[in-house]
Each structure stands twice: as C-alpha cells, then as structure tokens.
Coordinates of C-alpha atoms in Angstrom, one line a residue:
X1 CA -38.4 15.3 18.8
X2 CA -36.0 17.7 20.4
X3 CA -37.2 16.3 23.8
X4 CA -35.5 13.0 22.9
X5 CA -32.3 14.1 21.1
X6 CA -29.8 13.4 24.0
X7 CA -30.7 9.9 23.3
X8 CA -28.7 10.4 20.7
X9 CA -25.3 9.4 21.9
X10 CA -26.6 5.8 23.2
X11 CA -27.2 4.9 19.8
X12 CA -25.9 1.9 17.6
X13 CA -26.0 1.0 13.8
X14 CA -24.0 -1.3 12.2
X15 CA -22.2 -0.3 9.1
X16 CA -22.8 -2.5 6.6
X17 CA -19.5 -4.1 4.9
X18 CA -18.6 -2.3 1.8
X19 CA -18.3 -4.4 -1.4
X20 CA -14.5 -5.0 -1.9
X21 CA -15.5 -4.5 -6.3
X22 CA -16.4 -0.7 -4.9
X23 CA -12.9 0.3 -3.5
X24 CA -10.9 3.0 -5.1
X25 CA -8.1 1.3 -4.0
X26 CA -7.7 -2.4 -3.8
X27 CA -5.0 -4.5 -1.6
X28 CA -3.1 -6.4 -3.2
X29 CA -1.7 -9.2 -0.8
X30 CA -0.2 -12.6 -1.2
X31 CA -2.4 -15.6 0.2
X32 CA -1.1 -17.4 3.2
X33 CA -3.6 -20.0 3.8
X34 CA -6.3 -21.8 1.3
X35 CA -9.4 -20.2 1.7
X36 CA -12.8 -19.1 0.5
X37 CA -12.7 -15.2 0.4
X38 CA -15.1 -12.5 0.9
X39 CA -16.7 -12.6 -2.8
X40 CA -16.2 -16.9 -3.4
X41 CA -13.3 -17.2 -4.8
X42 CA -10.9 -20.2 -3.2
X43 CA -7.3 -18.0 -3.0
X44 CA -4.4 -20.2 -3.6
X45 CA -1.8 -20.3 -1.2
X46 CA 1.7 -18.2 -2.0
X47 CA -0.2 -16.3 -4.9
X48 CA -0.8 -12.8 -5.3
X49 CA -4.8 -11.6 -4.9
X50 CA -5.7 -8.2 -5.4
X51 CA -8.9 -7.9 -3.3
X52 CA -12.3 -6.8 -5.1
X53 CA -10.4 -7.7 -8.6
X54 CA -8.2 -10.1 -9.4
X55 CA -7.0 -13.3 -7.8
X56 CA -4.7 -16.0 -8.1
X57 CA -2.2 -14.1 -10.0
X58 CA 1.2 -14.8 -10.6
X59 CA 2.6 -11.4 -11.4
X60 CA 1.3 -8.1 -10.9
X61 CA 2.0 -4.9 -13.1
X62 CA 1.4 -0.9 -11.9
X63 CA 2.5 2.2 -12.4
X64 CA 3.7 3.7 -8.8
X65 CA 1.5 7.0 -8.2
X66 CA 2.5 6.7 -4.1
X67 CA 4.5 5.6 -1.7
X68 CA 4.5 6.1 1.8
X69 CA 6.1 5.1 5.1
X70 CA 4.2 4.1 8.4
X71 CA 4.9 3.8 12.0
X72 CA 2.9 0.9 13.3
X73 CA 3.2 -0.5 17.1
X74 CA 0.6 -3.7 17.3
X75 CA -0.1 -6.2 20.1
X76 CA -2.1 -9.4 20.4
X77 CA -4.9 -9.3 22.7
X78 CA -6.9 -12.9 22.6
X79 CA -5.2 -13.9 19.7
X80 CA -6.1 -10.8 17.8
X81 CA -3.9 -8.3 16.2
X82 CA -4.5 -4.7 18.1
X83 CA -3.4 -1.5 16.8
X84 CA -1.4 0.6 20.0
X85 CA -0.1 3.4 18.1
X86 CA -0.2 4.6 14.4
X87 CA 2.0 7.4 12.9
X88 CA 1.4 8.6 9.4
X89 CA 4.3 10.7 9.5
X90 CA 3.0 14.2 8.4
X91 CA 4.0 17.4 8.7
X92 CA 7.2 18.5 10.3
X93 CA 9.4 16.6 12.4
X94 CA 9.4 15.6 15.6
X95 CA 6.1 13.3 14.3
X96 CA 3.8 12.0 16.5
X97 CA 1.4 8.9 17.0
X98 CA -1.8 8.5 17.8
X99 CA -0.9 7.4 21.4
X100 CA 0.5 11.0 21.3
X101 CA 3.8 10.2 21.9
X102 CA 6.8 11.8 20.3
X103 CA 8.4 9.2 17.1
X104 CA 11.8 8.2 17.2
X105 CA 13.8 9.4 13.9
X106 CA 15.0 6.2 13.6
X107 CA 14.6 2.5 14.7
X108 CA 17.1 3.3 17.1
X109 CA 15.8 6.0 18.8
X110 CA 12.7 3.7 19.2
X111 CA 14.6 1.2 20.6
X112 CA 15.7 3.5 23.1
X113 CA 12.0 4.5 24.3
X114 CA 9.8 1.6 26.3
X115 CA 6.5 2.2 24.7
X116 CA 8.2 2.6 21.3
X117 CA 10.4 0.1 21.1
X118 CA 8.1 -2.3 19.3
X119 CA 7.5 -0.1 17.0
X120 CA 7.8 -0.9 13.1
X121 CA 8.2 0.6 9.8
X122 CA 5.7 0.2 7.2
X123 CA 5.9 1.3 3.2
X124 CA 3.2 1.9 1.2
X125 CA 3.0 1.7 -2.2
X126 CA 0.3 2.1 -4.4
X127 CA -0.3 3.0 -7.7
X128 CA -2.2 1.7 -11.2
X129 CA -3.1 -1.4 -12.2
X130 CA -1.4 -2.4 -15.8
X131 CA -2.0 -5.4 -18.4
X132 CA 1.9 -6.9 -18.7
X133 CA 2.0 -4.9 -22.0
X134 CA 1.7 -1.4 -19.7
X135 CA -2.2 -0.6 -20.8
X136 CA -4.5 0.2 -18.0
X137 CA -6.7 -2.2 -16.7
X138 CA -10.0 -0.5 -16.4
X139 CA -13.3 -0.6 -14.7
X140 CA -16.5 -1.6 -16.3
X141 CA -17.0 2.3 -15.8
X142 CA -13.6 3.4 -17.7
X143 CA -11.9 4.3 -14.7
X144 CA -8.6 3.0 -14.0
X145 CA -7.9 0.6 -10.6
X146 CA -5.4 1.6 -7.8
X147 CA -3.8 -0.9 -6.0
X148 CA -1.3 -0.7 -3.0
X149 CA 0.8 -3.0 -1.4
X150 CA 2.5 -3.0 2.4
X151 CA 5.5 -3.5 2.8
X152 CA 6.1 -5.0 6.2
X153 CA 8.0 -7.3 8.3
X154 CA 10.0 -9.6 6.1
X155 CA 8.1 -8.1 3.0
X156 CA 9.8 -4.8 4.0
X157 CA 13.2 -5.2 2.7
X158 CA 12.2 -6.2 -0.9
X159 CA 10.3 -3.2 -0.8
X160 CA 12.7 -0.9 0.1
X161 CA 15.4 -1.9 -2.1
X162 CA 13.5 -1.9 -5.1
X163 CA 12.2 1.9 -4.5
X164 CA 15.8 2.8 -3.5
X165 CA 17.0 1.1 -6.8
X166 CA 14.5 3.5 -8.5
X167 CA 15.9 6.1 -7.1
X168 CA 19.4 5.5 -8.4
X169 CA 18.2 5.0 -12.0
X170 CA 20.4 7.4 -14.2
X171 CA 17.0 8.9 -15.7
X172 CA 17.5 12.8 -17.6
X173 CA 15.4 15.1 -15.8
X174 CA 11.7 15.3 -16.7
X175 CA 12.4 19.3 -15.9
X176 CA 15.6 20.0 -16.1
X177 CA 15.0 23.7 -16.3
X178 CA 14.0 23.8 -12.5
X179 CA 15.8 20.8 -11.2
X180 CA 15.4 19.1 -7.6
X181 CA 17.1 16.0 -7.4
X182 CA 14.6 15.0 -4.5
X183 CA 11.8 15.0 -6.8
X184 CA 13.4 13.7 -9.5
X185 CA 15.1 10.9 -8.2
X186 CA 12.9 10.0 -4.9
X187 CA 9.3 10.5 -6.7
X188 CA 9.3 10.9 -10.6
X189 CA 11.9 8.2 -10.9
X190 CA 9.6 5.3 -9.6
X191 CA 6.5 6.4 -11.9
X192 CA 9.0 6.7 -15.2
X193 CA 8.9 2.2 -15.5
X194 CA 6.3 -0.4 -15.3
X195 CA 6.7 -1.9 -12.1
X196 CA 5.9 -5.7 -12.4
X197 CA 5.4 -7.8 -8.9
X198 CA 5.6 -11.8 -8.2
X199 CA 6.0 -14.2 -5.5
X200 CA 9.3 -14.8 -3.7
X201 CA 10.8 -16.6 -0.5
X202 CA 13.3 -15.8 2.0
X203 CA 14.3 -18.0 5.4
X204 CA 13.5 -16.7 8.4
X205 CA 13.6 -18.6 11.9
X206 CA 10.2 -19.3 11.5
X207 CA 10.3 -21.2 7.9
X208 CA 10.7 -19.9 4.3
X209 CA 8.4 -16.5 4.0
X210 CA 6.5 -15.3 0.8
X211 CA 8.1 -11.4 -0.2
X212 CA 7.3 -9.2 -2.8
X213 CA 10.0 -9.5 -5.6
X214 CA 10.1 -6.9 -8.1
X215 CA 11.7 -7.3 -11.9
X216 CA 14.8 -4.9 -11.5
X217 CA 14.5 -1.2 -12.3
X218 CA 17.2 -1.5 -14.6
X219 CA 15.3 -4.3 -16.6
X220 CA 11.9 -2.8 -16.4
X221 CA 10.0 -1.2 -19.1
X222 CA 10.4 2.7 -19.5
X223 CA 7.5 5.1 -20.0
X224 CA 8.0 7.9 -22.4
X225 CA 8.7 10.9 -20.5
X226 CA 5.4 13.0 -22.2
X227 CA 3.4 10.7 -20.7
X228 CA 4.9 10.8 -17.0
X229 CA 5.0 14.6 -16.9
X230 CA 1.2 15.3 -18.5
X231 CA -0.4 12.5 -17.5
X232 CA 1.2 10.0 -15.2
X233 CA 2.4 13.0 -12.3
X234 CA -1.0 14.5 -12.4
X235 CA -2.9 11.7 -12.0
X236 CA -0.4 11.1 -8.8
X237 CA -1.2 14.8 -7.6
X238 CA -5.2 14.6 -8.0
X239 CA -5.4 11.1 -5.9
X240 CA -3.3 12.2 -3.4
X241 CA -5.7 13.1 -0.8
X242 CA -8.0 10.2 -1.5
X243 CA -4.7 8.1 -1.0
X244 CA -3.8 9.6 2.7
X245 CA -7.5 9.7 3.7
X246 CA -7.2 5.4 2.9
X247 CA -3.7 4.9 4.0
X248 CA -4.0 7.0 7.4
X249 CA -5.0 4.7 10.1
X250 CA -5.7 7.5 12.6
X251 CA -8.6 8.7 10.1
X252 CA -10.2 5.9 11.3
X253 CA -11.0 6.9 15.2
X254 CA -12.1 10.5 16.7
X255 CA -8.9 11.2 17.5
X256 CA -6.5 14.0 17.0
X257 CA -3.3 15.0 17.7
X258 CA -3.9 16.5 21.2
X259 CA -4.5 13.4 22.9
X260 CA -3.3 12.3 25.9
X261 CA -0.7 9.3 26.2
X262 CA -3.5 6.9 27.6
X263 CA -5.7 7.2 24.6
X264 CA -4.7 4.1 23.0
X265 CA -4.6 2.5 26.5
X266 CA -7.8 2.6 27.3
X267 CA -9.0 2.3 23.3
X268 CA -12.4 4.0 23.8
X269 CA -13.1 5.3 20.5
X270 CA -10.6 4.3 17.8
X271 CA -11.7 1.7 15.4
X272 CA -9.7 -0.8 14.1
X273 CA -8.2 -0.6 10.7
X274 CA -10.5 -1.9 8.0
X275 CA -9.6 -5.5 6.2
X276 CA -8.9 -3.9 2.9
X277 CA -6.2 -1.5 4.6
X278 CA -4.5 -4.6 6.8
X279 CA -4.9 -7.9 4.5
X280 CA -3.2 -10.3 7.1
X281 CA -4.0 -13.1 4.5
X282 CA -0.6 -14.5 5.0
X283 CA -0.9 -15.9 8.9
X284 CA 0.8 -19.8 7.2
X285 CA 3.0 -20.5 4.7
X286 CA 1.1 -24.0 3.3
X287 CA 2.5 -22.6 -0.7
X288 CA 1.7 -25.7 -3.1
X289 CA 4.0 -26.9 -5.5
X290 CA 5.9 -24.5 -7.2
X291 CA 4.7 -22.6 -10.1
X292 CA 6.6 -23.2 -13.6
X293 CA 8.5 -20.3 -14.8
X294 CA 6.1 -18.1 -17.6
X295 CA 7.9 -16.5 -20.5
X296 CA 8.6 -13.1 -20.3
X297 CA 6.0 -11.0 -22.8
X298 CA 7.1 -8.2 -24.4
X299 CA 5.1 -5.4 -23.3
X300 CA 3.9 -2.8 -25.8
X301 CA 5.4 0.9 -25.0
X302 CA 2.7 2.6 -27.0
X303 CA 0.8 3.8 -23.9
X304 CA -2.6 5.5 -24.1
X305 CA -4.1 7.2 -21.2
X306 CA -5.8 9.9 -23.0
X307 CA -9.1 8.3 -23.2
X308 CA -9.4 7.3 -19.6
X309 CA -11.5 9.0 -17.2
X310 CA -9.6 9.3 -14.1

C-alpha cells in the first residue's frame, strides 16, 4: 500500500451536503424570492426563515450570546458571488485578511487602499432561539437552537443601531464590585432583554429593501439579572469557539495568515463559504401583500433554563 500513497494527493470525494435540521447554528434570513427550499418547504417572499427550523415567520425572538464584525471584499465572476478577501478581525490590531493584506481601521482608510476599497462591514449576531414569551425553543434532543443573523448591506444599519441602543441601556451592573464599563455595556447589556426580530423596508436606488427591525431595547423584555450572570453569560462563554470556528470564513480554506497577497488571486485552495454561513435568499424583492399587524403577547418573565442541556 505504501507503494501507492503519493497517489494520494490526486484524490477527490465529494462531501455530502449536511442536513440543515443538524446545524448548531441555524441562519436565520429573510426570503427574497418564492421558492422551494432545501428541505420542501415553499419560503414566502419578505418573511423571516430560519434555515433547518422554522420558516415563514413573522417575528423572531433570541437571546444574543454573540456578535461579531466582519470584513468581507466580494466580486461577481459569471454571475456568481466570489469571496476575494475575508477578515475575522482577531487578535491585535493592525488585522489582516486572508488575501494577506493589512485592514484599514476604518471605511476610510479602505477607501484609501485600491484592493480594499470594496471592502464591507459585516455584523454578526447570533444567539438563542426563544418562544415570544422568552422560553427556549428546544431540540427534540433538549438542547437549545442558536441562530445568527448578518447584518449586511442595507440590513447593516438596523443592526448596528439596535446593538448600539443596547449599549446605552441604563442597566445597574451585573458586577458592580469589579466594574468594566466595556463589558457591561458593549456585551452583558445586549444578553440582559429578549431581543424580538420582524420584517422592515427602507428605499434604496434600487427599490424598497427588506431590513431587520428590532422592538426597541427600551421596550423589550428584561431578563432577571441571576439568570444572565449564572446561566445566560456562561452559556455565551462555552459556545464561543464553536461560534468563531462557524462564523470564520477563512476556516474554511488551507490558509493561514502568512500568505502571500496573490492567494486569493489565483483562488487555488480556499473553498467558498457554505450556504448556511451566506444565505443570499434575498437576490428580489417580489414581498406579497402586506402582513396584518399581530397583537403584541405578553411574554412570561419566569425564565427556566435550569433543565436544559446545553
């Protein structure tokens, strides 16, 4: 056998496509275009989907665990989005992409550089699923769902505003006796409400867009402050690596941070991101009629997550 093995690199197998029901964390996107999706199901147009779980939705409840920002440059090559240079932002700045070029701190640094200048700002969130009334909705195993949504291109605003409002709620510290107002306000603050998505619209030059909107911080359901710091932070802390090993793009190749500038260029290794990490569901904007206004529920604060097995 060992006469054969350098055979080995001119190998193929194809890797079968993993059952969307199986992801530990499930994109939730709103639907562009009518059509039949990977398990069936016909997704309506301007309604939220949460892939491998729910569909058709009209509003969405978590509990934010994560958020991150991105750096994504893409181009079209025969009518197909192509990914030229990913940045997951970690470590110290300066950051760097997977092209190996240096970030810009801001979009105007990236304005300033050629290759970068096309370069856009992504947010992350992600976090866990909730019933309106701020229960978990669990798995047929127990186990909680995580969902994340991407904030990008028009949907980036609405995004950003509403995790900047978080920041600025008025919230007593959860540890006062060692305070850090960067934890408290930029991390803790989002996961102390019931964050509850829907379906909005904004004009662009290109027709009305569907955006994220988000029930105001100020309006939104509280959490009680036991259950944040024992269960809600930890939770946050033990996914955190399963989040970055989804959310990072460049995990996705053979690359590494000591490549050269042409890497991307030439494209001989890196794999595109998956569907579940992109969902460009939303290529149209054929919404149907509008949907008629629900009545608010009153969610029930008495959270339980003791019995859950996370």
């Amino acid at each position: 056998m060992s006469d054969y093995s350098q055979l080995a690199g001119t190998s193929f197998m194809s890797t079968p496509p993993k059952d969307p029901k199986d992801e530990l964390f499930h994109s939730c996107y709103i639907s562009g275009v009518k059509r039949t999706n990977e398990v069936g199901i016909v997704e309506r147009p301007g309604y939220l989907q949460i892939r491998g779980n729910q569909y058709n939705l009209e509003e969405v409840y978590m509990i934010i665990t994560h958020v991150k920002q991105v750096l994504v440059k893409m181009s079209k090559i025969n009518g197909k989005d192509h990914l030229e240079c990913f940045s997951y932002q970690e470590g110290q700045i300066p950051f760097k992409g997977t092209s190996g070029n240096v970030c810009g701190k801001n979009s105007n640094e990236r304005a300033c550089n050629a290759f970068c200048s096309t370069c856009k700002a992504q947010i992350i969130v992600s976090g866990i699923l909730c019933s309106s009334s701020g229960s978990p909705i669990l798995k047929e195993d127990g186990k909680p769902n995580f969902i994340f949504i991407r904030g990008k291109g028009m949907k980036y605003s609405n995004v950003s505003d509403y995790l900047n409002r978080c920041s600025q709620l008025n919230f007593p510290y959860l540890f006062p006796e060692n305070p850090n107002d960067m934890l408290e306000k930029g991390v803790f603050n989002r996961s102390r409400i019931l964050t509850k998505i829907t379906v909005g619209s904004v004009e662009s030059r290109y027709g009305d867009k569907d955006v994220f909107e988000f029930l105001e911080p100020e309006k939104s359901v509280k959490l009680p402050d036991e259950l944040v710091k024992k269960q809600i932070l930890k939770i946050a802390t033990d996914m955190l690596e399963k989040f970055n090993d989804k959310m990072d793009w460049s995990k996705n190749s053979n690359n590494n941070n000591n490549q050269n500038t042409n890497y991307m260029q030439n494209n001989t290794q890196t794999q595109p991101p998956q569907d579940e990490q992109m969902f460009n569901f939303n290529s149209s904007n054929n919404k149907e009629p509008q949907k008629q206004n629900q009545p608010e529920i009153t969610p029930n604060v008495n959270f339980n997550f003791d019995d859950i097995a996370f």
